[in-house]
Amino acid sequence: MVDVDGACIVHAELSSGAGEVRKECMVTATAAAVAARSEPMMDAEVTVTDAGMGMSMGVDKDMGTDMGMGMGNEMEGRSNRGGDGGNGAGGDGTSVLGGDGAGGGGTVGVTNARDGHTDSARIGPAQASSAHAGSAHFGHAHANAAESRSTTAGSAADGQIEARAVVAQLSSSSNALQSGPSVEDTAPARARNGSSGSDGFVVVEDGFASPSEADLTEEAKAREAAFEEDLTRARARDPADVASIASAAFVRIVDGATMATAETPMAGEVYGSPLGVFDMARAATVGDPDAVYLHSISVLAPLFDASYRLLILPNGGETEGDDSEASTSTKISFKHMRAWYARFPYRARKNVKAVVMFKPSRLARATLTFLRSVAKANYDQLALLLPLNVVGLSPSEARAALEERVHAMAVLAGKMAGGGSERRGWSMLRSRSPPLSLDQLIASSSCVFGARLDAMTDDVWGSAAPVLVEDAIAFLDTPQHRDTEGIFRVSANAREIKLIRACYECGRPFPFEPLRDAALAAAVLKLFLRELAEPLIPGALVGDLHTAVGLGAGSAQRIEAVEAALAQFSARHFSTLAQLVPFLRRLAQTPANSMPAENLALVIGPNLVRLDSTDMTAIMAMSQTAVAITRMLIDESDTLFPTQ
Amino acid sequence: MEGELDIGPSFTSAMETVLAVMGPMAVGKSALTVRYNSGHFVDNYEPTLEDSYRKTIVLDGRSLVVYILDTAGSDQFSYLRDQYLKKGHGFIFVFSLTARASLLELDDFIQQLRFCRESDSLDGVTVLVVGNKADLTDQREVSEEEGRAKAEELGCAYMETSAKSGDNVREAFETVIRGIVDNRPASRPPSKKWCTLL
């Protein structure tokens, strides 16, 4: 999906021949795998680590809709599946198995349960029983699940996670409207079994049951009228206002026609129903929730009369609590999204085929999962489901096969830059050899991490600092990310860090922007500094700088002493420091991040010196020295690095 | 900070019970430690380099001196981590129930612990996995089952605590201390004697 930042949605309509039953599969880029039959898509060879979880839904017209959420823990060498679920009851049906969790992983598979087979329904017993209690079809699926060796029962976790709440809200509100005569036909989608789905993606599909107008409650009718009023109000806005809000480009429609290009001729056929894309981060730049709402409905309204899907890109980085913080009044939160969806008219909710929430920061890891799945899947089906936008590859074909894969990973992971040859992407994806593990790759390369600043080649060294440092700072040094609480302190996903590292090692700078994960960018930057072959503050000059710490803050002697020490830095060390320190200074001056200079110095300082002694006391002493020096540099930044 | 000690030479002396509180950054290690030591909740947002406390406690009728090491969560201190992991008698691995990434990061600690002990079994070491910030129920990202599963990987116990409310904090520390004491070969002096006789 060329137009969607950071997200790739893969979509296919698997035609059923008869056409009486809708078949629609959505796979977000959080992960994807396809299997036509019950063959496990991810088995014991899979080495995706971390907890994976997710939820999934299957849709089958005969049965209504059901949904399972599951959670699993995929450990290296173990065969647990990520979130797994769905239905596969008798009759034609397609289930979407979803998996991905905050940790990242999980798998998504799309299985097609045709001809009464339930062989694709690998439903963990836990979610099975709750998502589907009372269904006559279910016994079979359940039994099948028990046999499936790769199924992990979704833990009946009681997560109270934002995304889950949204699911529950979305589905319950749609059910409220669908109070049709046939309860069986509208088996409600339930977000039970709450494995937390705060990350990754969430698929909610509803609208398959079609209660008649007569079944609409009075309340629903009132809502309908209110919505029409909203729409009228939206259309009566001042064109100047409209233009200004439209420039934020936070909501748009993407459909097959816009997808089809010379490079992706299949898009039109494969793409399916149009997609409304709502980008919460961009919406936040508008500030006024009401204006955002009015603009969204005026843009999206044309979709409401026929099948469509809705893709929501949450604000990256934030995982929870954005409803409760007072400072977020201007931030578009899930609370807003829920409220707005609740205001959508009956027809809009009837026709929505899927609401997908996708967290861009999970993209990288998701893609990895995706690639790993490729080796096992049915290639023809995969071809249908491939993200049409993420096929660009580096033109440098001469590189070793290993590197090539990671290039592809980088390209896929990002969708990013776009461009490149589709053909190459396809051939790579069809190749059977599995990608090299990230650890192996990282161990085999040290052009970027673990290199010497002074020895870096031109493509690694940017204009005034290493490319990675420039990228990370450019990303983090924005009002939005400077506000991140505990920036440089809070954890980031270790696997994502590795992936980004691998991308940089392969000469594929990884754009942080689409990931929107400040913690991740900060962690990568810290890692880079820590791994430098020669630390940013050379050991020989630590003593001089430490002496300067003892001199009066802001005093001429101190500045003089520091400058004398800095003068002995090599040009690149100095230049990198001159990029880093003023940036830290700006962070320290941002109260919202709770990281004043002393905190920043504590978490960053020890990365700037050599700490590899085995003597604990020595490490401690050196760390404290480094913290003190860093603190001083930040405090005196304006004088020491005045041009910034 | 009061009660702070130089952990250098005294760290390994024989009769001490050394308990290290470890885990990723910003999960509440210091808050837990301070809560246990002094009974109040510190609400400041300050990363720790390292603090250590000596506390005399009475547990099950026995009086014990416990060193509690409040460690740095920062990833750059993995060198230090080795030292803690080699020398500590018991560990509290803390993650935050409100941050899934912190749970995943515990894997590194677990691996490192296994590596340091050069064994997959953790005989002789007492470990407790603690999910902190249990009071922030509306921000919770990790379920009890997940926490428990992580503890099971290590074959150790799991608890959920809140440094803010104080829930389970004392229990968590005492569980580990009790484990260390029970693990300790209490019969060492006699057995030594016996060996000498041989």
PDB file of N, CA, C and O in Angstrom, chain A residues 51 53 71 73 102-103 155 157 160-161 196 319-320 486 488-489 491 526 530 594-595 599 602-603 606-607 611-612 614 616 619-620 623-624, chain B residues 7-8 11 24-26 45-47 49-50 75-77 79-80 83-84 98 100-102 104-105 107 137-141 143 145-146 153:
ATOM      1  N   ALA A  51       7.472 -12.954  22.966  1.00  0.00           N
ATOM      2  CA  ALA A  51       6.073 -13.329  23.049  1.00  0.00           C
ATOM      3  C   ALA A  51       5.348 -12.801  21.832  1.00  0.00           C
ATOM      4  O   ALA A  51       5.575 -11.709  21.377  1.00  0.00           O
ATOM      5  N   MET A  53       1.536 -12.396  20.263  1.00  0.00           N
ATOM      6  CA  MET A  53       0.145 -12.570  20.596  1.00  0.00           C
ATOM      7  C   MET A  53      -0.679 -11.835  19.580  1.00  0.00           C
ATOM      8  O   MET A  53      -0.187 -11.033  18.815  1.00  0.00           O
ATOM      9  N   MET A  71      -2.510 -15.839  22.519  1.00  0.00           N
ATOM     10  CA  MET A  71      -1.239 -15.302  22.897  1.00  0.00           C
ATOM     11  C   MET A  71      -0.307 -16.464  23.054  1.00  0.00           C
ATOM     12  O   MET A  71      -0.665 -17.497  23.583  1.00  0.00           O
ATOM     13  N   ASN A  73       3.985 -17.810  23.145  1.00  0.00           N
ATOM     14  CA  ASN A  73       5.344 -17.407  23.387  1.00  0.00           C
ATOM     15  C   ASN A  73       6.203 -18.195  22.430  1.00  0.00           C
ATOM     16  O   ASN A  73       6.332 -19.392  22.545  1.00  0.00           O
ATOM     17  N   ALA A 102       3.017  -7.152  21.637  1.00  0.00           N
ATOM     18  CA  ALA A 102       3.856  -6.025  21.943  1.00  0.00           C
ATOM     19  C   ALA A 102       5.292  -6.429  21.717  1.00  0.00           C
ATOM     20  O   ALA A 102       6.088  -5.668  21.249  1.00  0.00           O
ATOM     21  N   GLY A 103       5.593  -7.618  22.065  1.00  0.00           N
ATOM     22  CA  GLY A 103       6.959  -8.058  21.859  1.00  0.00           C
ATOM     23  C   GLY A 103       7.269  -8.134  20.402  1.00  0.00           C
ATOM     24  O   GLY A 103       8.385  -8.106  19.991  1.00  0.00           O
ATOM     25  N   SER A 155      -3.572 -17.566  26.179  1.00  0.00           N
ATOM     26  CA  SER A 155      -3.752 -17.482  27.608  1.00  0.00           C
ATOM     27  C   SER A 155      -4.929 -16.575  27.873  1.00  0.00           C
ATOM     28  O   SER A 155      -5.164 -15.603  27.186  1.00  0.00           O
ATOM     29  N   ALA A 157      -5.479 -14.269  29.411  1.00  0.00           N
ATOM     30  CA  ALA A 157      -4.957 -13.114  30.113  1.00  0.00           C
ATOM     31  C   ALA A 157      -6.033 -12.054  30.215  1.00  0.00           C
ATOM     32  O   ALA A 157      -6.908 -11.967  29.386  1.00  0.00           O
ATOM     33  N   GLN A 160      -5.711  -5.371  30.048  1.00  0.00           N
ATOM     34  CA  GLN A 160      -6.608  -4.232  29.912  1.00  0.00           C
ATOM     35  C   GLN A 160      -5.925  -3.229  29.022  1.00  0.00           C
ATOM     36  O   GLN A 160      -5.560  -2.144  29.416  1.00  0.00           O
ATOM     37  N   ILE A 161      -5.765  -3.643  27.861  1.00  0.00           N
ATOM     38  CA  ILE A 161      -4.919  -2.881  26.978  1.00  0.00           C
ATOM     39  C   ILE A 161      -5.789  -2.093  26.032  1.00  0.00           C
ATOM     40  O   ILE A 161      -6.859  -2.511  25.622  1.00  0.00           O
ATOM     41  N   SER A 196      -3.427  -9.185  25.548  1.00  0.00           N
ATOM     42  CA  SER A 196      -3.306  -7.778  25.256  1.00  0.00           C
ATOM     43  C   SER A 196      -2.810  -7.594  23.842  1.00  0.00           C
ATOM     44  O   SER A 196      -1.892  -8.243  23.400  1.00  0.00           O
ATOM     45  N   THR A 319       1.985   3.477  24.285  1.00  0.00           N
ATOM     46  CA  THR A 319       1.302   2.203  24.320  1.00  0.00           C
ATOM     47  C   THR A 319       0.091   2.246  25.219  1.00  0.00           C
ATOM     48  O   THR A 319      -0.803   1.464  25.060  1.00  0.00           O
ATOM     49  N   GLU A 320       0.100   3.117  26.129  1.00  0.00           N
ATOM     50  CA  GLU A 320      -1.021   3.080  27.057  1.00  0.00           C
ATOM     51  C   GLU A 320      -1.191   4.447  27.682  1.00  0.00           C
ATOM     52  O   GLU A 320      -0.387   5.329  27.542  1.00  0.00           O
ATOM     53  N   GLY A 486      11.084   9.516  29.782  1.00  0.00           N
ATOM     54  CA  GLY A 486      12.153   8.557  29.980  1.00  0.00           C
ATOM     55  C   GLY A 486      12.943   8.260  28.723  1.00  0.00           C
ATOM     56  O   GLY A 486      13.490   7.171  28.568  1.00  0.00           O
ATOM     57  N   PHE A 488      15.744   7.693  26.286  1.00  0.00           N
ATOM     58  CA  PHE A 488      17.072   7.125  26.531  1.00  0.00           C
ATOM     59  C   PHE A 488      17.099   6.257  27.781  1.00  0.00           C
ATOM     60  O   PHE A 488      18.120   5.704  28.138  1.00  0.00           O
ATOM     61  N   ARG A 489      15.984   6.159  28.430  1.00  0.00           N
ATOM     62  CA  ARG A 489      15.980   5.331  29.627  1.00  0.00           C
ATOM     63  C   ARG A 489      15.105   4.091  29.440  1.00  0.00           C
ATOM     64  O   ARG A 489      15.485   2.988  29.830  1.00  0.00           O
ATOM     65  N   SER A 491      13.001   0.917  28.011  1.00  0.00           N
ATOM     66  CA  SER A 491      13.424  -0.208  27.184  1.00  0.00           C
ATOM     67  C   SER A 491      12.898  -0.096  25.762  1.00  0.00           C
ATOM     68  O   SER A 491      11.846   0.470  25.524  1.00  0.00           O
ATOM     69  N   LYS A 526      22.229   4.723  21.514  1.00  0.00           N
ATOM     70  CA  LYS A 526      23.076   4.375  22.661  1.00  0.00           C
ATOM     71  C   LYS A 526      23.968   3.175  22.344  1.00  0.00           C
ATOM     72  O   LYS A 526      25.144   3.146  22.673  1.00  0.00           O
ATOM     73  N   ARG A 530      27.981   2.980  22.358  1.00  0.00           N
ATOM     74  CA  ARG A 530      28.622   2.041  23.253  1.00  0.00           C
ATOM     75  C   ARG A 530      29.578   1.112  22.523  1.00  0.00           C
ATOM     76  O   ARG A 530      30.593   0.709  23.037  1.00  0.00           O
ATOM     77  N   SER A 594      10.849  14.109  31.646  1.00  0.00           N
ATOM     78  CA  SER A 594      11.379  13.685  32.958  1.00  0.00           C
ATOM     79  C   SER A 594      12.848  13.321  32.910  1.00  0.00           C
ATOM     80  O   SER A 594      13.314  12.519  33.717  1.00  0.00           O
ATOM     81  N   MET A 595      13.545  13.843  31.945  1.00  0.00           N
ATOM     82  CA  MET A 595      14.963  13.510  31.849  1.00  0.00           C
ATOM     83  C   MET A 595      15.811  14.785  31.867  1.00  0.00           C
ATOM     84  O   MET A 595      16.342  15.211  30.839  1.00  0.00           O
ATOM     85  N   ASN A 599      19.775  13.070  34.737  1.00  0.00           N
ATOM     86  CA  ASN A 599      19.269  11.760  34.318  1.00  0.00           C
ATOM     87  C   ASN A 599      19.856  11.327  32.973  1.00  0.00           C
ATOM     88  O   ASN A 599      20.257  10.185  32.790  1.00  0.00           O
ATOM     89  N   LEU A 602      23.304  10.187  33.377  1.00  0.00           N
ATOM     90  CA  LEU A 602      23.379   8.852  33.979  1.00  0.00           C
ATOM     91  C   LEU A 602      23.198   7.743  32.964  1.00  0.00           C
ATOM     92  O   LEU A 602      23.873   6.727  32.996  1.00  0.00           O
ATOM     93  N   VAL A 603      22.263   7.926  32.073  1.00  0.00           N
ATOM     94  CA  VAL A 603      21.996   6.821  31.154  1.00  0.00           C
ATOM     95  C   VAL A 603      22.878   6.879  29.908  1.00  0.00           C
ATOM     96  O   VAL A 603      23.116   5.862  29.276  1.00  0.00           O
ATOM     97  N   PRO A 606      27.793   6.606  30.581  1.00  0.00           N
ATOM     98  CA  PRO A 606      28.583   5.368  30.552  1.00  0.00           C
ATOM     99  C   PRO A 606      28.757   4.783  29.149  1.00  0.00           C
ATOM    100  O   PRO A 606      29.600   3.921  28.954  1.00  0.00           O
ATOM    101  N   ASN A 607      27.972   5.255  28.190  1.00  0.00           N
ATOM    102  CA  ASN A 607      28.151   4.775  26.824  1.00  0.00           C
ATOM    103  C   ASN A 607      29.271   5.515  26.102  1.00  0.00           C
ATOM    104  O   ASN A 607      29.644   5.145  25.000  1.00  0.00           O
ATOM    105  N   LEU A 611      34.357   0.898  29.123  1.00  0.00           N
ATOM    106  CA  LEU A 611      33.920   0.345  30.413  1.00  0.00           C
ATOM    107  C   LEU A 611      34.212  -1.139  30.524  1.00  0.00           C
ATOM    108  O   LEU A 611      33.533  -1.839  31.249  1.00  0.00           O
ATOM    109  N   ASP A 612      35.192  -1.633  29.799  1.00  0.00           N
ATOM    110  CA  ASP A 612      35.270  -3.094  29.734  1.00  0.00           C
ATOM    111  C   ASP A 612      36.218  -3.720  30.748  1.00  0.00           C
ATOM    112  O   ASP A 612      36.707  -4.812  30.549  1.00  0.00           O
ATOM    113  N   THR A 614      37.160  -5.699  34.142  1.00  0.00           N
ATOM    114  CA  THR A 614      36.422  -6.755  34.830  1.00  0.00           C
ATOM    115  C   THR A 614      36.303  -6.426  36.312  1.00  0.00           C
ATOM    116  O   THR A 614      35.678  -7.146  37.060  1.00  0.00           O
ATOM    117  N   MET A 616      34.830  -4.569  39.153  1.00  0.00           N
ATOM    118  CA  MET A 616      33.580  -3.886  39.402  1.00  0.00           C
ATOM    119  C   MET A 616      33.791  -2.460  39.921  1.00  0.00           C
ATOM    120  O   MET A 616      33.137  -1.517  39.492  1.00  0.00           O
ATOM    121  N   ILE A 619      34.842  -0.226  37.146  1.00  0.00           N
ATOM    122  CA  ILE A 619      33.748   0.119  36.232  1.00  0.00           C
ATOM    123  C   ILE A 619      32.860   1.187  36.852  1.00  0.00           C
ATOM    124  O   ILE A 619      32.476   2.169  36.215  1.00  0.00           O
ATOM    125  N   MET A 620      32.572   0.978  38.111  1.00  0.00           N
ATOM    126  CA  MET A 620      31.735   1.945  38.804  1.00  0.00           C
ATOM    127  C   MET A 620      32.356   3.338  38.795  1.00  0.00           C
ATOM    128  O   MET A 620      31.711   4.327  38.495  1.00  0.00           O
ATOM    129  N   SER A 623      32.271   4.801  35.412  1.00  0.00           N
ATOM    130  CA  SER A 623      30.913   5.214  35.068  1.00  0.00           C
ATOM    131  C   SER A 623      30.574   6.546  35.714  1.00  0.00           C
ATOM    132  O   SER A 623      30.016   7.436  35.081  1.00  0.00           O
ATOM    133  N   GLN A 624      30.942   6.646  36.974  1.00  0.00           N
ATOM    134  CA  GLN A 624      30.621   7.894  37.663  1.00  0.00           C
ATOM    135  C   GLN A 624      31.360   9.070  37.055  1.00  0.00           C
ATOM    136  O   GLN A 624      30.812  10.161  36.912  1.00  0.00           O
TER     137      GLN A 624
ATOM    138  N   ILE B   7      30.649  -1.615  47.684  1.00  0.00           N
ATOM    139  CA  ILE B   7      30.381  -3.031  47.498  1.00  0.00           C
ATOM    140  C   ILE B   7      31.643  -3.819  47.210  1.00  0.00           C
ATOM    141  O   ILE B   7      31.588  -5.021  47.052  1.00  0.00           O
ATOM    142  N   GLY B   8      32.756  -3.111  47.095  1.00  0.00           N
ATOM    143  CA  GLY B   8      33.977  -3.781  46.684  1.00  0.00           C
ATOM    144  C   GLY B   8      34.343  -5.026  47.477  1.00  0.00           C
ATOM    145  O   GLY B   8      33.814  -6.096  47.244  1.00  0.00           O
ATOM    146  N   PHE B  11      31.764  -7.278  49.483  1.00  0.00           N
ATOM    147  CA  PHE B  11      30.696  -7.865  48.689  1.00  0.00           C
ATOM    148  C   PHE B  11      30.646  -9.381  48.786  1.00  0.00           C
ATOM    149  O   PHE B  11      29.601  -9.986  48.835  1.00  0.00           O
ATOM    150  N   PRO B  24      15.423  -4.367  33.622  1.00  0.00           N
ATOM    151  CA  PRO B  24      15.585  -3.253  32.694  1.00  0.00           C
ATOM    152  C   PRO B  24      15.351  -1.904  33.367  1.00  0.00           C
ATOM    153  O   PRO B  24      14.930  -1.853  34.518  1.00  0.00           O
ATOM    154  N   MET B  25      15.573  -0.869  32.594  1.00  0.00           N
ATOM    155  CA  MET B  25      15.433   0.468  33.155  1.00  0.00           C
ATOM    156  C   MET B  25      13.976   0.841  33.387  1.00  0.00           C
ATOM    157  O   MET B  25      13.080   0.395  32.683  1.00  0.00           O
ATOM    158  N   ALA B  26      13.809   1.662  34.378  1.00  0.00           N
ATOM    159  CA  ALA B  26      12.518   2.305  34.634  1.00  0.00           C
ATOM    160  C   ALA B  26      11.402   1.310  34.951  1.00  0.00           C
ATOM    161  O   ALA B  26      10.252   1.531  34.625  1.00  0.00           O
ATOM    162  N   TYR B  45      12.010  10.475  39.358  1.00  0.00           N
ATOM    163  CA  TYR B  45      12.332   9.735  38.146  1.00  0.00           C
ATOM    164  C   TYR B  45      13.824   9.843  37.907  1.00  0.00           C
ATOM    165  O   TYR B  45      14.273  10.647  37.113  1.00  0.00           O
ATOM    166  N   GLU B  46      14.576   9.065  38.663  1.00  0.00           N
ATOM    167  CA  GLU B  46      16.028   9.178  38.537  1.00  0.00           C
ATOM    168  C   GLU B  46      16.638   7.816  38.269  1.00  0.00           C
ATOM    169  O   GLU B  46      16.465   6.896  39.049  1.00  0.00           O
ATOM    170  N   PRO B  47      17.342   7.697  37.205  1.00  0.00           N
ATOM    171  CA  PRO B  47      18.011   6.415  36.963  1.00  0.00           C
ATOM    172  C   PRO B  47      19.049   6.145  38.051  1.00  0.00           C
ATOM    173  O   PRO B  47      19.594   7.069  38.638  1.00  0.00           O
ATOM    174  N   LEU B  49      22.642   4.390  39.203  1.00  0.00           N
ATOM    175  CA  LEU B  49      23.897   3.796  38.757  1.00  0.00           C
ATOM    176  C   LEU B  49      24.107   2.534  39.596  1.00  0.00           C
ATOM    177  O   LEU B  49      24.248   1.449  39.092  1.00  0.00           O
ATOM    178  N   GLU B  50      24.120   2.739  40.862  1.00  0.00           N
ATOM    179  CA  GLU B  50      24.075   1.603  41.782  1.00  0.00           C
ATOM    180  C   GLU B  50      23.903   2.121  43.195  1.00  0.00           C
ATOM    181  O   GLU B  50      24.508   3.101  43.586  1.00  0.00           O
ATOM    182  N   ASP B  75      21.407  -0.739  29.802  1.00  0.00           N
ATOM    183  CA  ASP B  75      21.995  -1.846  29.069  1.00  0.00           C
ATOM    184  C   ASP B  75      23.512  -1.752  28.981  1.00  0.00           C
ATOM    185  O   ASP B  75      24.184  -2.725  28.724  1.00  0.00           O
ATOM    186  N   GLN B  76      24.057  -0.571  29.215  1.00  0.00           N
ATOM    187  CA  GLN B  76      25.508  -0.470  29.054  1.00  0.00           C
ATOM    188  C   GLN B  76      26.266  -1.094  30.213  1.00  0.00           C
ATOM    189  O   GLN B  76      27.470  -1.168  30.184  1.00  0.00           O
ATOM    190  N   PHE B  77      25.533  -1.539  31.217  1.00  0.00           N
ATOM    191  CA  PHE B  77      26.236  -2.086  32.360  1.00  0.00           C
ATOM    192  C   PHE B  77      26.287  -3.605  32.361  1.00  0.00           C
ATOM    193  O   PHE B  77      26.297  -4.228  33.402  1.00  0.00           O
ATOM    194  N   TYR B  79      28.648  -5.423  31.783  1.00  0.00           N
ATOM    195  CA  TYR B  79      29.851  -5.907  32.454  1.00  0.00           C
ATOM    196  C   TYR B  79      29.601  -6.061  33.941  1.00  0.00           C
ATOM    197  O   TYR B  79      30.012  -7.011  34.577  1.00  0.00           O
ATOM    198  N   LEU B  80      28.915  -5.063  34.448  1.00  0.00           N
ATOM    199  CA  LEU B  80      28.612  -5.113  35.874  1.00  0.00           C
ATOM    200  C   LEU B  80      27.661  -6.248  36.190  1.00  0.00           C
ATOM    201  O   LEU B  80      27.772  -6.916  37.199  1.00  0.00           O
ATOM    202  N   GLN B  83      29.127  -9.398  37.124  1.00  0.00           N
ATOM    203  CA  GLN B  83      29.643  -9.444  38.486  1.00  0.00           C
ATOM    204  C   GLN B  83      28.521  -9.744  39.475  1.00  0.00           C
ATOM    205  O   GLN B  83      28.660 -10.585  40.347  1.00  0.00           O
ATOM    206  N   TYR B  84      27.432  -9.065  39.299  1.00  0.00           N
ATOM    207  CA  TYR B  84      26.306  -9.303  40.206  1.00  0.00           C
ATOM    208  C   TYR B  84      25.845 -10.756  40.099  1.00  0.00           C
ATOM    209  O   TYR B  84      25.593 -11.423  41.092  1.00  0.00           O
ATOM    210  N   THR B  98       3.547  -2.663  33.172  1.00  0.00           N
ATOM    211  CA  THR B  98       2.987  -1.709  32.220  1.00  0.00           C
ATOM    212  C   THR B  98       3.858  -1.555  30.987  1.00  0.00           C
ATOM    213  O   THR B  98       3.604  -0.695  30.158  1.00  0.00           O
ATOM    214  N   ARG B 100       5.595  -4.044  28.172  1.00  0.00           N
ATOM    215  CA  ARG B 100       5.894  -5.380  27.676  1.00  0.00           C
ATOM    216  C   ARG B 100       7.372  -5.527  27.323  1.00  0.00           C
ATOM    217  O   ARG B 100       7.986  -6.564  27.551  1.00  0.00           O
ATOM    218  N   ALA B 101       7.948  -4.484  26.760  1.00  0.00           N
ATOM    219  CA  ALA B 101       9.358  -4.578  26.367  1.00  0.00           C
ATOM    220  C   ALA B 101      10.223  -4.960  27.555  1.00  0.00           C
ATOM    221  O   ALA B 101      11.209  -5.673  27.411  1.00  0.00           O
ATOM    222  N   SER B 102       9.837  -4.513  28.733  1.00  0.00           N
ATOM    223  CA  SER B 102      10.672  -4.810  29.896  1.00  0.00           C
ATOM    224  C   SER B 102      10.620  -6.297  30.240  1.00  0.00           C
ATOM    225  O   SER B 102      11.592  -6.867  30.704  1.00  0.00           O
ATOM    226  N   LEU B 104      10.240  -8.672  28.040  1.00  0.00           N
ATOM    227  CA  LEU B 104      11.048  -9.352  27.028  1.00  0.00           C
ATOM    228  C   LEU B 104      12.533  -9.170  27.317  1.00  0.00           C
ATOM    229  O   LEU B 104      13.336 -10.051  27.065  1.00  0.00           O
ATOM    230  N   GLU B 105      12.845  -8.025  27.848  1.00  0.00           N
ATOM    231  CA  GLU B 105      14.255  -7.768  28.116  1.00  0.00           C
ATOM    232  C   GLU B 105      14.803  -8.661  29.224  1.00  0.00           C
ATOM    233  O   GLU B 105      16.004  -8.885  29.313  1.00  0.00           O
ATOM    234  N   ASP B 107      14.720 -11.635  29.307  1.00  0.00           N
ATOM    235  CA  ASP B 107      15.381 -12.767  28.664  1.00  0.00           C
ATOM    236  C   ASP B 107      16.894 -12.614  28.676  1.00  0.00           C
ATOM    237  O   ASP B 107      17.632 -13.570  28.892  1.00  0.00           O
ATOM    238  N   THR B 137      -3.316  -0.539  37.156  1.00  0.00           N
ATOM    239  CA  THR B 137      -4.091  -1.567  36.467  1.00  0.00           C
ATOM    240  C   THR B 137      -4.554  -1.123  35.087  1.00  0.00           C
ATOM    241  O   THR B 137      -4.646  -1.926  34.168  1.00  0.00           O
ATOM    242  N   ASP B 138      -4.822   0.161  34.938  1.00  0.00           N
ATOM    243  CA  ASP B 138      -5.351   0.591  33.641  1.00  0.00           C
ATOM    244  C   ASP B 138      -4.271   0.709  32.582  1.00  0.00           C
ATOM    245  O   ASP B 138      -4.561   0.916  31.414  1.00  0.00           O
ATOM    246  N   GLN B 139      -3.023   0.596  33.003  1.00  0.00           N
ATOM    247  CA  GLN B 139      -1.950   0.678  32.001  1.00  0.00           C
ATOM    248  C   GLN B 139      -1.288  -0.673  31.790  1.00  0.00           C
ATOM    249  O   GLN B 139      -0.263  -0.785  31.126  1.00  0.00           O
ATOM    250  N   ARG B 140      -1.867  -1.655  32.372  1.00  0.00           N
ATOM    251  CA  ARG B 140      -1.236  -2.953  32.386  1.00  0.00           C
ATOM    252  C   ARG B 140      -1.084  -3.524  30.975  1.00  0.00           C
ATOM    253  O   ARG B 140      -2.006  -3.488  30.172  1.00  0.00           O
ATOM    254  N   GLU B 141       0.099  -4.059  30.706  1.00  0.00           N
ATOM    255  CA  GLU B 141       0.344  -4.644  29.377  1.00  0.00           C
ATOM    256  C   GLU B 141       0.730  -6.104  29.469  1.00  0.00           C
ATOM    257  O   GLU B 141       0.829  -6.786  28.465  1.00  0.00           O
ATOM    258  N   SER B 143       0.051  -9.745  31.382  1.00  0.00           N
ATOM    259  CA  SER B 143      -0.871 -10.459  32.258  1.00  0.00           C
ATOM    260  C   SER B 143      -0.106 -11.285  33.271  1.00  0.00           C
ATOM    261  O   SER B 143       1.089 -11.551  33.116  1.00  0.00           O
ATOM    262  N   GLU B 145      -0.411 -14.341  33.780  1.00  0.00           N
ATOM    263  CA  GLU B 145       0.010 -15.618  33.175  1.00  0.00           C
ATOM    264  C   GLU B 145       1.342 -15.460  32.456  1.00  0.00           C
ATOM    265  O   GLU B 145       2.209 -16.330  32.534  1.00  0.00           O
ATOM    266  N   GLU B 146       1.468 -14.354  31.762  1.00  0.00           N
ATOM    267  CA  GLU B 146       2.724 -14.149  31.032  1.00  0.00           C
ATOM    268  C   GLU B 146       3.900 -14.032  31.995  1.00  0.00           C
ATOM    269  O   GLU B 146       4.983 -14.568  31.750  1.00  0.00           O
ATOM    270  N   GLU B 153      10.072 -20.377  32.997  1.00  0.00           N
ATOM    271  CA  GLU B 153      11.260 -20.638  32.185  1.00  0.00           C
ATOM    272  C   GLU B 153      12.484 -20.777  33.070  1.00  0.00           C
ATOM    273  O   GLU B 153      13.422 -21.511  32.773  1.00  0.00           O
TER     274      GLU B 153
END
